[in-house]
Short mmCIF file of C-alpha atoms in Angstrom, two decimals:
data_model
loop_
_atom_site.label_atom_id
_atom_site.label_comp_id
_atom_site.label_asym_id
_atom_site.label_seq_id
_atom_site.Cartn_x
_atom_site.Cartn_y
_atom_site.Cartn_z
CA MET A 82 171.00 128.90 156.39
CA HIS A 83 168.42 127.64 153.94
CA THR A 84 167.58 128.51 150.36
CA ALA A 85 163.92 128.25 149.49
CA GLU A 86 162.95 127.31 145.98
CA PRO A 87 160.30 129.55 144.39
CA VAL A 88 156.78 128.15 144.34
CA SER A 89 154.57 129.14 141.43
CA SER A 90 150.95 129.96 142.16
CA SER A 91 150.08 129.25 138.52
CA PRO A 92 150.51 125.95 136.67
CA ARG A 93 151.55 127.76 133.52
CA THR A 94 155.25 128.51 133.59
CA ASN A 95 158.00 128.80 131.02
CA GLY A 96 161.23 127.58 132.54
CA SER A 97 162.29 129.86 135.39
CA HIS A 98 160.09 132.68 134.15
CA PRO A 99 156.37 132.47 135.00
CA ALA A 100 154.13 133.22 132.06
CA PRO A 101 151.53 135.93 132.49
CA ASP A 102 147.88 134.97 132.59
CA ALA A 103 145.99 135.16 129.34
CA PRO A 104 143.66 138.17 129.11
CA PRO A 105 140.37 136.19 129.32
CA GLY A 106 141.39 134.72 132.67
CA ARG A 107 143.03 137.81 134.13
CA ALA A 108 139.97 139.04 136.03
CA LEU A 109 139.50 135.59 137.54
CA ALA A 110 143.20 135.50 138.44
CA TRP A 111 142.96 138.83 140.29
CA ARG A 112 139.87 137.71 142.17
CA GLY A 113 141.59 134.47 143.09
CA SER A 114 144.67 136.36 144.26
CA LEU A 115 142.55 138.63 146.44
CA ARG A 116 140.66 135.67 147.89
CA ARG A 117 143.90 133.88 148.78
CA ALA A 118 145.30 137.09 150.26
CA ALA A 119 142.23 137.63 152.46
CA PRO A 120 143.72 136.02 155.61
CA ALA A 121 146.88 138.11 155.26
CA LEU A 122 144.86 141.29 154.71
CA VAL A 123 142.68 140.56 157.75
CA LEU A 124 145.76 140.01 159.92
CA PHE A 125 147.37 143.15 158.54
CA ALA A 126 144.25 145.24 159.20
CA ALA A 127 143.94 143.79 162.72
CA THR A 128 147.54 144.64 163.61
CA ARG A 129 147.34 148.17 162.29
CA LEU A 130 143.94 148.74 163.92
CA ALA A 131 145.29 147.52 167.26
CA GLY A 132 148.25 149.86 166.94
CA ALA A 133 145.99 152.79 166.03
CA VAL A 134 143.70 152.08 169.00
CA LEU A 135 146.66 152.09 171.38
CA VAL A 136 147.97 155.37 169.95
CA THR A 137 144.48 156.87 170.21
CA ALA A 138 144.03 155.76 173.81
CA TRP A 139 147.36 157.17 174.92
CA ALA A 140 146.84 160.36 172.92
CA VAL A 141 143.52 160.98 174.66
CA HIS A 142 145.19 160.29 178.02
CA ALA A 143 147.93 162.80 177.17
CA GLY A 144 145.48 165.43 175.94
CA LEU A 145 146.46 165.09 172.28
CA HIS A 146 144.15 164.86 169.26
CA PRO A 147 144.50 161.42 167.57
CA ARG A 148 143.49 162.64 164.11
CA SER A 149 146.10 165.38 164.27
CA LEU A 150 148.77 162.83 165.20
CA PHE A 151 147.88 160.55 162.30
CA GLY A 152 146.96 163.17 159.70
CA GLN A 153 148.92 166.33 160.49
CA SER A 154 152.26 165.29 161.94
CA TRP A 155 155.44 166.61 160.36
CA ASP A 156 155.53 165.81 156.61
CA ALA A 157 151.76 165.31 156.53
CA ARG A 158 151.33 169.07 157.01
CA TRP A 159 153.44 169.74 153.95
CA TYR A 160 151.40 167.34 151.82
CA GLU A 161 148.15 168.90 153.01
CA ARG A 162 149.40 172.39 152.19
CA ILE A 163 150.60 171.37 148.73
CA ALA A 164 147.23 169.72 148.08
CA GLU A 165 145.45 172.94 149.02
CA TRP A 166 147.71 175.66 147.61
CA GLY A 167 150.14 173.94 145.26
CA TYR A 168 153.90 174.38 145.43
CA GLY A 169 155.59 177.59 146.53
CA THR A 170 156.18 177.45 150.29
CA PHE A 171 159.71 178.30 151.40
CA PHE A 172 161.20 179.50 154.65
CA PRO A 173 164.66 179.49 156.28
CA SER A 174 165.38 177.42 159.37
CA ALA A 175 164.96 179.32 162.62
CA THR A 176 167.49 177.13 164.44
CA THR A 177 170.13 175.99 161.92
CA GLN A 178 172.11 178.46 159.86
CA GLY A 179 172.30 177.59 156.17
CA MET A 180 169.24 175.34 156.17
CA SER A 181 166.06 176.30 154.33
CA PHE A 182 162.84 174.41 153.78
CA SER A 183 161.10 174.29 150.41
CA ASP A 184 158.04 172.21 149.58
CA LEU A 185 159.71 171.29 146.28
CA ALA A 186 161.40 168.51 148.27
CA PHE A 187 158.06 166.65 148.34
CA PHE A 188 157.08 164.60 145.30
CA PRO A 189 153.66 165.32 143.75
CA LEU A 190 151.66 162.07 143.49
CA TYR A 191 150.30 161.95 147.04
CA PRO A 192 149.22 165.62 147.27
CA ALA A 193 147.67 165.33 143.80
CA LEU A 194 145.62 162.35 144.98
CA ILE A 195 144.60 164.27 148.11
CA ARG A 196 143.51 167.24 146.03
CA ALA A 197 141.52 165.06 143.63
CA GLY A 198 139.98 162.99 146.40
CA SER A 199 138.97 165.95 148.54
CA ALA A 200 137.23 167.48 145.51
CA VAL A 201 135.00 164.39 145.34
CA LEU A 202 134.70 163.28 148.97
CA PRO A 203 133.04 165.66 151.46
CA ILE A 204 135.32 164.64 154.33
CA GLY A 205 138.08 167.25 154.18
CA ARG A 206 141.71 167.01 153.09
CA VAL A 207 143.09 165.44 156.27
CA ASN A 208 140.56 162.60 156.27
CA THR A 209 141.04 162.15 152.53
CA ALA A 210 144.81 161.93 153.00
CA LEU A 211 144.36 159.27 155.68
CA LEU A 212 141.89 157.32 153.55
CA ILE A 213 144.33 157.30 150.63
CA SER A 214 147.18 156.20 152.87
CA TRP A 215 145.15 153.37 154.43
CA GLY A 216 143.92 152.20 151.04
CA ALA A 217 147.47 152.25 149.67
CA ALA A 218 148.69 150.25 152.68
CA ALA A 219 146.04 147.60 151.97
CA LEU A 220 147.04 147.46 148.29
CA ALA A 221 150.67 147.17 149.34
CA ALA A 222 149.86 144.30 151.71
CA TRP A 223 148.01 142.51 148.90
CA GLY A 224 150.95 142.97 146.53
CA ILE A 225 153.43 141.76 149.15
CA HIS A 226 151.33 138.65 149.72
CA ALA A 227 151.09 138.04 145.97
CA ILE A 228 154.89 138.12 145.69
CA GLY A 229 155.49 135.94 148.74
CA GLU A 230 152.87 133.41 147.66
CA ARG A 231 154.16 133.21 144.10
CA LEU A 232 157.76 132.65 145.13
CA TYR A 233 157.53 130.65 148.34
CA GLY A 234 153.92 129.56 148.95
CA ARG A 235 150.85 130.92 150.69
CA ARG A 236 152.09 130.54 154.29
CA ALA A 237 155.22 132.51 153.47
CA GLY A 238 153.10 135.20 151.79
CA ILE A 239 150.95 135.59 154.90
CA ALA A 240 154.03 135.66 157.14
CA LEU A 241 155.66 138.30 154.93
CA VAL A 242 152.63 140.61 155.20
CA LEU A 243 152.35 140.05 158.94
CA LEU A 244 156.00 140.88 159.55
CA TRP A 245 155.75 144.01 157.40
CA GLY A 246 152.73 145.16 159.40
CA LEU A 247 154.60 144.62 162.68
CA LEU A 248 157.80 146.50 161.92
CA PRO A 249 158.78 148.98 164.65
CA HIS A 250 157.95 151.93 162.37
CA SER A 251 154.77 150.40 160.93
CA VAL A 252 152.74 153.10 162.68
CA VAL A 253 153.68 155.19 159.62
CA LEU A 254 151.31 152.97 157.60
CA THR A 255 148.38 154.56 159.46
CA MET A 256 149.65 158.12 158.98
CA ALA A 257 149.21 160.61 156.13
CA TYR A 258 152.65 159.75 154.76
CA THR A 259 153.82 158.48 151.37
CA GLU A 260 155.45 155.19 152.39
CA PRO A 261 152.21 153.18 151.90
CA LEU A 262 151.75 154.66 148.42
CA LEU A 263 155.33 153.94 147.40
CA THR A 264 155.17 150.40 148.75
CA ALA A 265 151.92 149.71 146.88
CA CYS A 266 153.44 150.88 143.58
CA ALA A 267 156.67 149.00 144.28
CA ALA A 268 155.05 145.70 145.30
CA TRP A 269 152.87 145.50 142.22
CA ALA A 270 155.71 146.69 139.95
CA LEU A 271 157.92 143.90 141.29
CA HIS A 272 155.07 141.41 140.89
CA ALA A 273 154.69 142.58 137.29
CA LEU A 274 158.41 141.98 136.70
CA LEU A 275 158.16 138.49 138.18
CA THR A 276 155.24 137.73 135.85
CA ARG A 277 156.92 139.45 132.88
CA ARG A 278 154.28 142.13 132.42
CA TRP A 279 156.83 144.69 131.36
CA LEU A 280 154.59 147.63 130.48
CA ALA A 281 152.68 147.36 133.76
CA ALA A 282 156.00 147.31 135.63
CA GLY A 283 157.15 150.43 133.77
CA VAL A 284 153.96 152.38 134.49
CA LEU A 285 154.01 151.42 138.18
CA ALA A 286 157.67 152.41 138.41
CA LEU A 287 156.73 155.75 136.85
CA LEU A 288 154.13 156.24 139.61
CA ALA A 289 156.59 155.16 142.30
CA GLY A 290 159.00 157.79 140.97
CA LEU A 291 156.29 160.42 141.42
CA ALA A 292 155.52 159.26 144.96
CA ARG A 293 158.84 159.58 146.80
CA PRO A 294 162.52 160.34 146.08
CA ASN A 295 163.49 156.74 146.90
CA GLY A 296 160.98 155.57 144.32
CA VAL A 297 164.06 155.51 142.11
CA ALA A 298 164.66 152.07 143.64
CA VAL A 299 161.69 150.73 141.66
CA VAL A 300 163.07 152.34 138.51
CA ALA A 301 166.41 150.64 139.14
CA ALA A 302 164.71 147.27 139.64
CA VAL A 303 162.89 147.58 136.31
CA GLY A 304 165.99 148.70 134.42
CA VAL A 305 168.31 146.02 135.80
CA THR A 306 165.74 143.26 135.33
CA VAL A 307 165.07 144.24 131.71
CA ALA A 308 168.81 144.43 131.00
CA ALA A 309 169.42 141.03 132.59
CA ASP A 310 166.56 139.48 130.61
CA ALA A 311 167.88 141.04 127.39
CA TRP A 312 171.35 139.65 128.09
CA ARG A 313 169.92 136.17 128.75
CA ARG A 314 167.93 136.30 125.51
CA ARG A 315 170.98 137.36 123.56
CA ARG A 316 173.05 134.46 124.94
CA GLU A 317 170.27 131.97 124.18
CA GLY A 318 169.67 133.36 120.70
CA LEU A 319 166.11 134.46 121.50
CA PRO A 320 164.47 137.60 120.07
CA GLN A 321 164.33 140.67 122.28
CA GLU A 322 161.02 141.72 123.82
CA ARG A 323 160.04 145.20 122.70
CA ALA A 324 157.58 145.52 125.59
CA ALA A 325 160.43 144.99 128.04
CA TRP A 326 162.46 147.86 126.61
CA ALA A 327 159.34 150.03 126.45
CA GLY A 328 158.76 149.36 130.14
CA ALA A 329 162.36 150.25 130.93
CA LEU A 330 162.00 153.55 129.03
CA ILE A 331 158.71 154.42 130.76
CA ALA A 332 159.95 153.58 134.28
CA PRO A 333 162.18 156.64 134.94
CA LEU A 334 159.80 159.22 133.47
CA GLY A 335 158.06 159.98 136.78
CA TRP A 336 161.18 160.51 138.89
CA CYS A 337 163.15 162.26 136.16
CA GLY A 338 160.12 164.32 135.15
CA TYR A 339 159.63 165.77 138.62
CA VAL A 340 163.34 166.38 139.19
CA GLY A 341 163.46 168.11 135.79
CA TRP A 342 160.40 170.23 136.65
CA VAL A 343 162.01 171.36 139.91
CA GLY A 344 165.08 172.27 137.89
CA LEU A 345 162.93 174.53 135.74
CA GLN A 346 161.34 176.10 138.81
CA THR A 347 164.70 176.82 140.45
CA GLY A 348 166.49 177.83 137.27
CA ARG A 349 169.15 175.14 137.80
CA PRO A 350 169.11 171.74 136.03
CA LEU A 351 169.92 169.94 139.29
CA GLY A 352 167.95 172.32 141.46
CA TYR A 353 166.11 169.48 143.17
CA PHE A 354 169.32 168.38 144.85
CA ASP A 355 169.93 171.97 145.98
CA VAL A 356 166.47 171.88 147.56
CA GLN A 357 167.38 168.66 149.36
CA ARG A 358 170.61 170.13 150.62
CA GLY A 359 168.58 173.00 152.04
CA TRP A 360 166.82 170.39 154.16
CA GLY A 361 170.19 168.99 155.22
CA SER A 362 169.76 165.94 152.99
CA GLU A 363 172.36 164.69 150.55
CA PHE A 364 174.16 161.47 149.71
CA ASP A 365 177.48 161.39 151.57
CA PHE A 366 178.19 157.63 151.40
CA GLY A 367 177.18 157.19 155.04
CA ARG A 368 179.62 159.66 156.61
CA ASN A 369 176.87 161.45 158.52
CA SER A 370 175.45 158.13 159.73
CA VAL A 371 178.83 157.02 161.06
CA GLU A 372 179.35 160.34 162.84
CA TYR A 373 175.91 160.13 164.43
CA VAL A 374 176.53 156.58 165.66
CA ARG A 375 179.80 157.79 167.16
CA HIS A 376 177.86 160.53 168.93
CA LEU A 377 175.41 157.98 170.33
CA ILE A 378 178.27 155.86 171.67
CA LEU A 379 180.13 158.75 173.31
CA ASP A 380 177.16 160.86 174.44
CA ARG A 381 173.64 160.30 175.68
CA ASP A 382 170.60 160.69 173.47
CA GLN A 383 166.93 159.69 173.36
CA LEU A 384 165.75 156.09 172.97
CA MET A 385 164.53 156.66 169.40
CA ASN A 386 168.02 157.20 168.02
CA TYR A 387 169.38 154.02 169.58
CA MET A 388 166.46 152.17 168.04
CA VAL A 389 167.39 153.70 164.69
CA VAL A 390 170.89 152.20 164.97
CA ALA A 391 169.44 148.80 165.85
CA ILE A 392 166.92 148.89 162.98
CA THR A 393 169.44 149.99 160.35
CA ALA A 394 171.94 147.36 161.53
CA ALA A 395 169.17 144.75 161.30
CA ALA A 396 168.41 145.94 157.76
CA LEU A 397 172.00 145.26 156.71
CA VAL A 398 171.90 141.78 158.24
CA LEU A 399 168.55 141.02 156.59
CA LEU A 400 169.85 142.25 153.23
CA ALA A 401 172.83 139.90 153.51
CA LEU A 402 170.53 136.99 154.43
CA ALA A 403 168.14 137.80 151.58
CA LEU A 404 171.01 137.85 149.08
CA LEU A 405 172.35 134.55 150.45
CA ASP A 406 168.85 133.11 150.03
CA ARG A 407 169.05 134.21 146.38
CA ILE A 408 165.89 136.24 146.26
CA PRO A 409 164.91 137.15 142.67
CA LEU A 410 166.91 139.89 140.97
CA PRO A 411 164.13 142.56 140.95
CA LEU A 412 163.62 142.20 144.71
CA ALA A 413 167.35 142.24 145.41
CA VAL A 414 167.95 145.40 143.36
CA TYR A 415 164.94 147.20 144.85
CA ALA A 416 165.82 146.37 148.46
CA GLY A 417 169.52 147.05 147.92
CA VAL A 418 168.93 150.52 146.49
CA LEU A 419 166.56 151.41 149.35
CA VAL A 420 169.15 150.35 151.92
CA LEU A 421 171.87 152.27 150.08
CA ILE A 422 169.77 155.46 150.01
CA ALA A 423 168.70 155.16 153.65
CA LEU A 424 172.14 154.43 155.07
CA GLY A 425 174.19 156.52 152.65
CA GLY A 426 172.20 159.74 152.95
CA SER A 427 172.77 162.55 155.43
CA HIS A 428 169.04 163.16 155.92
CA TYR A 429 167.46 163.33 159.35
CA PHE A 430 168.85 160.36 161.27
CA GLY A 431 165.61 159.45 163.04
CA SER A 432 163.78 158.97 159.72
CA LYS A 433 166.06 156.21 158.38
CA PRO A 434 163.80 153.35 159.57
CA ARG A 435 160.85 155.04 157.85
CA PHE A 436 162.82 155.18 154.61
CA LEU A 437 163.44 151.43 155.00
CA LEU A 438 159.76 150.63 155.60
CA PRO A 439 159.05 149.97 151.87
CA ALA A 440 161.96 147.47 151.73
CA PHE A 441 159.74 144.45 152.42
CA PRO A 442 161.99 141.97 150.51
CA LEU A 443 164.41 142.23 153.43
CA LEU A 444 161.84 140.31 155.49
CA ILE A 445 161.78 137.25 153.22
CA PRO A 446 164.27 135.15 155.27
CA ALA A 447 162.36 135.90 158.48
CA ALA A 448 159.04 135.18 156.76
CA LEU A 449 160.30 131.80 155.56
CA ALA A 450 161.47 130.94 159.07
CA LEU A 451 158.15 132.04 160.56
CA ALA A 452 156.18 130.04 158.00
CA LYS A 453 158.13 126.89 158.90
CA ALA A 454 158.07 127.42 162.68
CA ARG A 455 155.87 125.46 165.03
CA PRO A 456 152.56 127.19 165.80
CA ARG A 457 153.52 127.96 169.41
CA THR A 458 156.90 129.31 168.40
CA ALA A 459 155.32 131.45 165.68
CA ALA A 460 152.67 132.74 168.09
CA VAL A 461 155.28 133.79 170.66
CA ALA A 462 157.39 135.51 168.01
CA VAL A 463 154.40 137.37 166.56
CA ALA A 464 153.20 138.43 170.03
CA ALA A 465 156.66 139.79 170.88
CA LEU A 466 156.87 141.70 167.59
CA ALA A 467 153.36 143.08 168.09
CA GLY A 468 154.22 144.31 171.57
CA LEU A 469 157.33 146.05 170.30
CA SER A 470 155.53 147.53 167.29
CA PHE A 471 152.55 148.85 169.26
CA PHE A 472 154.64 150.24 172.11
CA TYR A 473 157.22 151.86 169.86
CA GLY A 474 154.65 153.32 167.46
CA THR A 475 152.78 154.89 170.37
CA TYR A 476 156.06 156.21 171.76
CA LEU A 477 157.00 157.79 168.42
CA LEU A 478 153.72 159.65 167.98
CA THR A 479 152.86 160.65 171.54
CA VAL A 480 156.15 160.99 173.42
CA VAL A 481 158.96 161.88 171.01
CA SER A 482 158.95 165.51 169.90
CA ALA A 483 161.03 164.81 166.79
CA PRO A 484 160.10 164.07 163.15
CA VAL A 485 159.21 160.46 162.42
#
């Protein structure tokens, strides 16, 4: 086991806390960050394009429409409908007694962007949704590189982006889903925390809370980091930063605002959680997950569910390794809350790896190892991961008849 020391990408630091760039140089800093991230972004785009081409080729072979697979599969249909008609769709399950499906389960940022974008772009809602998702994935990759580079150096930043783009469920990053949008908000919110730009972190956490239910992980990261910084300042006799507390107050407004709005719509203060229970989703401290694993051991099931067990087990191992490597507090809190939500919830079992997709800090130990590996070793590892990612992504979209 190794513990990597953070590497600052800026010469201006204040102890263990990097100082933010001065306003006159901020535009130059962003351009420099984008220029340094270019190799990582090119690799990320190449991996996702290769995966999309493979899915497209197999879809055509199987008589399926590629755009429908990427833009209208499962949750994507709900987002498209909300973008067109607004909220209000509800229907009971035709197969499971007691379950009912309401579009209030879906957070509003992504459909709002689709609606706004389709009003400007003459390409239709589905294409607009895909364009937004792809753009958000690119922004997320840039933010992930910026974090990896700042903490551990440029090679580690590139490796971190590459590993994120080659996760088994990374095909979701080319679909009309909200994981790319959440990851983009989260990555730049965490970067803002690392650079002590408190208000930016709070606003981005607000947006993350409007993007997905597990956007609350970003809110938690902001709140815990601000509290820890305030405690440190109090011990050292330093004045408190008002901007930090303002960021902490702004951060939960998106998530709490939408949950509160759903409460008004349903006539119950906690109506959002009733809506989630209608979908069969609630936090049961992992009881449902344990029961499903028991089912997989005793009975036969499809390949996807065994992969889910392997991926979630790997997430726990990676979280332990990341904590042992002492990743910064904001990253640890964010990743930990995402793992807790994914493993502790009773939501659809096959979607757990997708819920873990935004948890890129879990990949830091592997990225550090890849960055230090010999070129041949790294090439073999990346080729193996790419093969698994491309094959499994194609399998999920063209073979499995279950929600991703």
